[in-house]
Coordinates of C-alpha atoms in Angstrom, one line a residue:
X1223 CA 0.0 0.0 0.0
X1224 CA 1.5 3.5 -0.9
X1225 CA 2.1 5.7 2.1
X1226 CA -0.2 8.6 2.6
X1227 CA 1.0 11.8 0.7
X1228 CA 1.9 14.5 3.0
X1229 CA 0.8 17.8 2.7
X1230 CA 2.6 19.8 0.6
X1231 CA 2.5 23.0 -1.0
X1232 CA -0.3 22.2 -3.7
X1233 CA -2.6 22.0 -0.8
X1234 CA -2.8 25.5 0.1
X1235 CA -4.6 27.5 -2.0
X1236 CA -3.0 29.9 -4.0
X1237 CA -3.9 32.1 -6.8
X1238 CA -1.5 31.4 -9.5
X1239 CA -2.7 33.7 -12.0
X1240 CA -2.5 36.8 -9.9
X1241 CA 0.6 35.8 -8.7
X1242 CA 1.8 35.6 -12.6
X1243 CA 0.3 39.4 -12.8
X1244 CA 2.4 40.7 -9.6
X1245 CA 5.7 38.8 -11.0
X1246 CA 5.1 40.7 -14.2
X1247 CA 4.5 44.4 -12.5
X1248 CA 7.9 43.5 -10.5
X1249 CA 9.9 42.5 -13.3
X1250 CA 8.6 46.1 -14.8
X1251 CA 9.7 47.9 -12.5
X1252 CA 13.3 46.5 -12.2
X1253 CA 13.4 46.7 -15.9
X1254 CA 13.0 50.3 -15.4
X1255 CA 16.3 51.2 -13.2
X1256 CA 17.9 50.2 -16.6
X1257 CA 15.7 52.4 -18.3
X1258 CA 13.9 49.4 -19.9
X1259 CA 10.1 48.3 -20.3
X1260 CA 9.1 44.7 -19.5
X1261 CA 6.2 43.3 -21.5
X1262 CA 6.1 38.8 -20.8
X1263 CA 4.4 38.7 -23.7
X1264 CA 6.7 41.0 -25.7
X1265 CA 9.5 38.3 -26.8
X1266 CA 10.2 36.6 -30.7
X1267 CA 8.7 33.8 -29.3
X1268 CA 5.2 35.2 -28.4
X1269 CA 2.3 35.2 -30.7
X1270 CA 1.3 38.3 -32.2
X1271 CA -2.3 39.6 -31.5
X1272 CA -4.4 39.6 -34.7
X1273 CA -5.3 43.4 -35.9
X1274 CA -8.9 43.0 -35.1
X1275 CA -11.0 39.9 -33.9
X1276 CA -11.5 38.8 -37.7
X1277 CA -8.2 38.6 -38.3
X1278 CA -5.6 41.0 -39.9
X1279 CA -5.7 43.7 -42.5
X1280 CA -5.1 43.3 -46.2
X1281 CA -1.4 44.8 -46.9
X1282 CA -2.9 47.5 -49.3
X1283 CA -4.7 49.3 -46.3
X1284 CA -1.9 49.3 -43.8
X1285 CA 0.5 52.0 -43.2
X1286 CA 3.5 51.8 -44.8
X1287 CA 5.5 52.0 -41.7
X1288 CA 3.4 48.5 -40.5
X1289 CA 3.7 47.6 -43.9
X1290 CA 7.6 47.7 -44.2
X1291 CA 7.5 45.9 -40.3
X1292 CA 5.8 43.1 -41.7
X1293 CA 8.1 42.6 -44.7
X1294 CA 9.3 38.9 -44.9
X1295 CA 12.9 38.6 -45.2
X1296 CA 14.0 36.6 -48.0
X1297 CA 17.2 34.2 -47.5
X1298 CA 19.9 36.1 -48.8
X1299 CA 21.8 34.5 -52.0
X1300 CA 25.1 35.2 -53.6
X1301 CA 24.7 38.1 -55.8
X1302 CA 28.2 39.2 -56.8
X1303 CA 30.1 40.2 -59.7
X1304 CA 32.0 36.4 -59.6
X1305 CA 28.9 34.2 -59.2
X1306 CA 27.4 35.8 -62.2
X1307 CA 30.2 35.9 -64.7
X1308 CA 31.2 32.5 -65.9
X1309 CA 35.1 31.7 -65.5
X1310 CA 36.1 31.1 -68.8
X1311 CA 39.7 29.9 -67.7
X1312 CA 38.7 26.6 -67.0
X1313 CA 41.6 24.6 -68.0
X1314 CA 44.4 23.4 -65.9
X1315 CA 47.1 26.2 -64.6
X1316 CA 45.8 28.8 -66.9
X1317 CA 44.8 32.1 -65.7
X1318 CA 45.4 35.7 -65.4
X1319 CA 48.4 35.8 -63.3
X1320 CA 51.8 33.9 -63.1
X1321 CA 52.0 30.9 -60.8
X1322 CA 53.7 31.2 -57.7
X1323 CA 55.5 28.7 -55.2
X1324 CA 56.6 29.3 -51.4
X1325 CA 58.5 28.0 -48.8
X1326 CA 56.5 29.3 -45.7
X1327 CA 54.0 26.9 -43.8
X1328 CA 50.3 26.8 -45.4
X1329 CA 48.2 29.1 -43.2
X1330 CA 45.4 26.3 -41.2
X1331 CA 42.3 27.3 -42.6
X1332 CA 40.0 29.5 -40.4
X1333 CA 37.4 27.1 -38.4
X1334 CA 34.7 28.7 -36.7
X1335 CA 33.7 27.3 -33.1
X1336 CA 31.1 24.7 -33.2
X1337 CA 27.5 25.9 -33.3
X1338 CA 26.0 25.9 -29.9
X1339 CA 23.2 22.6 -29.3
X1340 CA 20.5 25.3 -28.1
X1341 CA 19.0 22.5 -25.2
X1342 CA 17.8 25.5 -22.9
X1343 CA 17.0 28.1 -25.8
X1344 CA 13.0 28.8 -25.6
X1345 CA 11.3 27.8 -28.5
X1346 CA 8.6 29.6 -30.6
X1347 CA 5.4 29.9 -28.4
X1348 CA 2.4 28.6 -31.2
X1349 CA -1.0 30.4 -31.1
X1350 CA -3.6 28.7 -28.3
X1351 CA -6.9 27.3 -29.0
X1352 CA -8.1 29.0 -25.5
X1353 CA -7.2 32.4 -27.4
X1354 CA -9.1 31.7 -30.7
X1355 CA -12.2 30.3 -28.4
X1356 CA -12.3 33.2 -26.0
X1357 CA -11.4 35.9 -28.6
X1358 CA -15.3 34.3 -30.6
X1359 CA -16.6 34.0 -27.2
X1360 CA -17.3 30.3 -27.3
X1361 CA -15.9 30.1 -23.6
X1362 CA -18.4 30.0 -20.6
X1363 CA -16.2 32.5 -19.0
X1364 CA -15.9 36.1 -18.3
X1365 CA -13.4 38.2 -15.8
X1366 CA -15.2 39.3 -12.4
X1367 CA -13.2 42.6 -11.4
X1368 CA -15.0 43.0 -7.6
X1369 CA -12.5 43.7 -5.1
X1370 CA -8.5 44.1 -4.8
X1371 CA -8.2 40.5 -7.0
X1372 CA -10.2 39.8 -10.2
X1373 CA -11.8 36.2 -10.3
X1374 CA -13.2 34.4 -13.2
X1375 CA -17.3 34.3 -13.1
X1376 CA -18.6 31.2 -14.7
X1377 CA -21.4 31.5 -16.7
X1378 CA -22.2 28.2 -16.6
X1379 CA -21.2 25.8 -13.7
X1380 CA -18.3 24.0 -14.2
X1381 CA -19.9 20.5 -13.2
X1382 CA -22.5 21.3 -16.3
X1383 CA -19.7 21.5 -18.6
X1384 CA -18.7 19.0 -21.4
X1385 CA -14.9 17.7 -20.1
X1386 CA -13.9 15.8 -23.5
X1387 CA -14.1 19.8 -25.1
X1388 CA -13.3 22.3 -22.6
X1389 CA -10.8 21.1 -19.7
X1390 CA -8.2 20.4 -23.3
X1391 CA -8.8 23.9 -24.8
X1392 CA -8.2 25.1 -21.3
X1393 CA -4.8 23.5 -20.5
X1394 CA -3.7 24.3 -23.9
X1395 CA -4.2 28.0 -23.2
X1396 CA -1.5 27.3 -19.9
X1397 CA 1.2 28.5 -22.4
X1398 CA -0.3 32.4 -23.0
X1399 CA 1.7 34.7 -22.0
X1400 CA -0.6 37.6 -22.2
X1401 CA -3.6 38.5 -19.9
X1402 CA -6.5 38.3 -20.0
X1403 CA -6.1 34.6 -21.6
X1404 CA -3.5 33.8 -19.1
X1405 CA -5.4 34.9 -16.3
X1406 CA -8.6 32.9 -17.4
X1407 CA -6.7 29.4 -18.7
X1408 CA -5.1 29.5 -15.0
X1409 CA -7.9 29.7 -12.9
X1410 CA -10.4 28.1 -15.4
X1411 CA -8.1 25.2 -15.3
X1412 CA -8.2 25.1 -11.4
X1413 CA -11.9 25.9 -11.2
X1414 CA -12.5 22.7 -13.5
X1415 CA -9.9 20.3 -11.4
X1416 CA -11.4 21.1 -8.6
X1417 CA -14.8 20.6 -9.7
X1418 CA -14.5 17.6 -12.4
X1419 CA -14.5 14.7 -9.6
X1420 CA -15.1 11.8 -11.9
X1421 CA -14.9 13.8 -15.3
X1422 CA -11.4 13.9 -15.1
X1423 CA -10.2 10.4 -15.7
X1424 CA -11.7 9.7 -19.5
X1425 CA -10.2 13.2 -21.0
X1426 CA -6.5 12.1 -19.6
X1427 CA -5.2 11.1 -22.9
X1428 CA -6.7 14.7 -24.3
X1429 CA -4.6 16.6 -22.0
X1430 CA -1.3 14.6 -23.1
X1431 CA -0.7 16.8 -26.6
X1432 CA -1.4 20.3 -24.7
X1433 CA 0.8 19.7 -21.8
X1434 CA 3.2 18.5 -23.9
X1435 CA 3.3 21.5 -26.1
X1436 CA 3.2 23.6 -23.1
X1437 CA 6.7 21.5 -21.5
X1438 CA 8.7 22.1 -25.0
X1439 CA 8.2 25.8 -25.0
X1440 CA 11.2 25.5 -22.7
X1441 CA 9.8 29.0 -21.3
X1442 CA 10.7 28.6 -17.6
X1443 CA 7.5 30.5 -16.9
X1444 CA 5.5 28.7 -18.7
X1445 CA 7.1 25.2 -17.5
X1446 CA 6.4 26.7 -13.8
X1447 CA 2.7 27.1 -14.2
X1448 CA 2.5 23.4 -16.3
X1449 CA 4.2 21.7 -13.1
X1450 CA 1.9 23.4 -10.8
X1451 CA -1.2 22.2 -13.0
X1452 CA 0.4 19.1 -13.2
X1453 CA 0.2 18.9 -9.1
X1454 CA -3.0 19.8 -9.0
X1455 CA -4.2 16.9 -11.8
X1456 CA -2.7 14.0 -10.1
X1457 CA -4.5 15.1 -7.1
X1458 CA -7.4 16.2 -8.3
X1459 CA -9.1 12.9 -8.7
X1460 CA -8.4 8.9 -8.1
X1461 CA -6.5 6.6 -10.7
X1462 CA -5.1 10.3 -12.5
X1463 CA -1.8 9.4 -11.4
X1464 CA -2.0 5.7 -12.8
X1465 CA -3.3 7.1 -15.8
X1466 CA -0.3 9.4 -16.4
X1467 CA 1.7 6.3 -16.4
X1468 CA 1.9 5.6 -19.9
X1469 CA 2.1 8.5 -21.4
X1470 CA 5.4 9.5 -19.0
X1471 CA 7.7 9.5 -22.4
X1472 CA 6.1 12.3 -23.6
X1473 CA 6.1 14.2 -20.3
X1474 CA 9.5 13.5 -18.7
X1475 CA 11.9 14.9 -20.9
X1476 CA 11.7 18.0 -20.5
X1477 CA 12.2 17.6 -16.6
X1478 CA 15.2 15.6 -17.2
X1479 CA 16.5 18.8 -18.6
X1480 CA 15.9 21.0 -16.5
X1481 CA 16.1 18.8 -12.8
X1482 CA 18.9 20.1 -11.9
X1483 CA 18.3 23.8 -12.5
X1484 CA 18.7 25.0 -9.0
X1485 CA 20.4 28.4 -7.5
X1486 CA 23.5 27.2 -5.7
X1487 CA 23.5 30.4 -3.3
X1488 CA 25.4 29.4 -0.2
X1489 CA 24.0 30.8 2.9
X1490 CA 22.1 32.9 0.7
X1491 CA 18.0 33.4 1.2
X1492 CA 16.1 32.3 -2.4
X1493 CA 13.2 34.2 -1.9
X1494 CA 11.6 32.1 -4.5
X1495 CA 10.9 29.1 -2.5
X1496 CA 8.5 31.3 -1.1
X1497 CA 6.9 31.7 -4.4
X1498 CA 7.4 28.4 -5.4
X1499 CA 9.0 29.2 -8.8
X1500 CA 12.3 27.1 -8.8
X1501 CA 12.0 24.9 -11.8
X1502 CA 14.3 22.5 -9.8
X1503 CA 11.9 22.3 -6.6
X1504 CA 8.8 22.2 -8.5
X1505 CA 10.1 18.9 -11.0
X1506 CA 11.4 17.1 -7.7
X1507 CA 8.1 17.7 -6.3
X1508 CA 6.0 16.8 -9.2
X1509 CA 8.0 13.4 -9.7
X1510 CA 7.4 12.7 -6.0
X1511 CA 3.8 13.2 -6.9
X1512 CA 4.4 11.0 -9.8
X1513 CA 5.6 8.3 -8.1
X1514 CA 3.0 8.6 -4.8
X1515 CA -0.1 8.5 -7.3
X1516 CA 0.9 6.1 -10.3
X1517 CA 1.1 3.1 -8.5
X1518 CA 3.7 0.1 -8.6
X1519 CA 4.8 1.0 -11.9
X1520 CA 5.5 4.6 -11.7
X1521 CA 8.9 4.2 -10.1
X1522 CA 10.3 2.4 -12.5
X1523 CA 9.0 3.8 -15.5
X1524 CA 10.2 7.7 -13.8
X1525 CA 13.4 5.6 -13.4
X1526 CA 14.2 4.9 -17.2
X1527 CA 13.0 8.0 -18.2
X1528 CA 15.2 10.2 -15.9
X1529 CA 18.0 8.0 -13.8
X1530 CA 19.1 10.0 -11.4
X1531 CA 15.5 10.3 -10.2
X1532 CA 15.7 8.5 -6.4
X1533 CA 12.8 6.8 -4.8
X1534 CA 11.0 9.0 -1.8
X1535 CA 8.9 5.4 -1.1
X1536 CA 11.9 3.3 -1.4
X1537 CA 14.5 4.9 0.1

């Protein structure tokens, strides 16, 4: 029998997506000392908004500053003077100058440094479904601005709602960077784990491709709120964490990579334990989870997937 899990951190209630909001106001105004603005959601990786809800503008009726912005770069090709002309000097030793000989070494070729393998570089963040949903207004969902905190106010109730559709589009908008669509995936998705009971299990192998998508994004942000959601799921219901089981191949690799992405400070106070945003911390905890909830063969599986993972039932 697996040992009672101990209360941890996910237990609490916290509100993640206001928490994402006050990160972002204190990263602006550190940004600022250096005379810089800090926008989460202004990066290359971000999507761009559309110009209007039905999409963007024809070319012809931009400006032509926007225009020129929105210029696609070509690849750039060898346009000179030698790649044009043909050599007609094509024969052996026979050119326009005399041929030379020298006793000095030959000059090693130049050999630039090898490239670098890019394993931590964020990738391109791809458009949501919860943005293309909300932005038609096909979500029950709508932001509730009473008081110092906004909530989400459900227009339907949550236990209403259709699982196999909504609690996928949901987790898939984790990954926006941009409120209000960050704000509303966060605590939509915690309003329907917390609410799904026995709705939950059947739409597991729905949720694999999203979180997924979310993990690779390799935006330490983003991979912060996916393991916290990822908490919450295996908790949220019975035989979730069993159910995560086979699909751990497609989950784990990305916290193989980044397991051991902790702050070595010394005596040193992290002040983000407190905020619980230390990629390292949050993947040892989630594994814990992992192995806690899947059942005999979660250890093992977590094992072959990430081996320097050690057992917190075993040992």
């Amino acid at each position: 029998m697996l040992p009672k899990i101990q209360g941890q951190a996910v237990g609490r209630k916290e509100n993640l997506a206001s928490q994402q909001i006050v990160e972002d106001h204190l990263k602006n105004i550190l940004k600022k000392q250096e005379n810089q603005n800090y926008k989460a959601w202004k990066t290359p990786y971000a999507p761009k908004n559309p110009h209007s809800p039905f999409g963007d503008f024809p070319r012809e009726y931009l400006p032509k500053e926007k225009a020129n912005q929105q210029k696609v770069i070509e690849p750039v090709h060898e346009t000179s003077q030698n790649a044009l002309i043909t050599n007609k000097y094509q024969g052996t030793h026979q050119g326009t100058g005399g041929r030379t000989s020298s006793q000095l070494q030959k000059k090693e070729e130049y050999r630039p440094a090898p490239p670098k393998a890019g394993a931590y570089d964020q990738r391109t963040i791809s458009v949501s479904d919860f943005r293309r949903y909300y932005d038609r207004g096909d979500l029950p969902i709508k932001v509730d601005h009473q008081g110092s905190v906004n909530r989400i106010l459900w227009k339907i109730s949550p236990e209403q709602l259709d699982y196999h559709h909504y609690l996928p589009i949901f987790f898939d908008g984790l990954r926006e960077k941009m409120d209000p669509y960050r704000f509303l995936a966060i605590l939509g998705t915690y309003g329907l784990l917390e609410n799904g009971g026995n709705k939950i299990l059947p739409v597991i192998p729905q949720l694999i491709i999203p979180i997924k998508t979310n993990l690779n994004t390799r935006d330490p942000s983003i991979v912060e709120v996916q393991l916290k959601v990822l908490q919450k799921l295996v908790l949220s219901g019975e035989m979730v964490g069993e159910a995560l089981v086979p699909y751990y191949r497609q989950l784990l690799p990305i916290m193989n990579l980044y397991k051991n992405k902790n702050s070595n400070l010394g005596d040193f106070i992290e002040y983000n334990q407190r905020k619980r945003v230390n990629i390292g911390d949050l993947i040892q905890e989630t594994l814990e989870l992992f192995e806690q909830t899947g059942g005999e063969d979660a250890y093992i599986n977590i094992k072959y997937m990430i081996p320097t993972y050690e057992s917190c039932i075993l040992n």
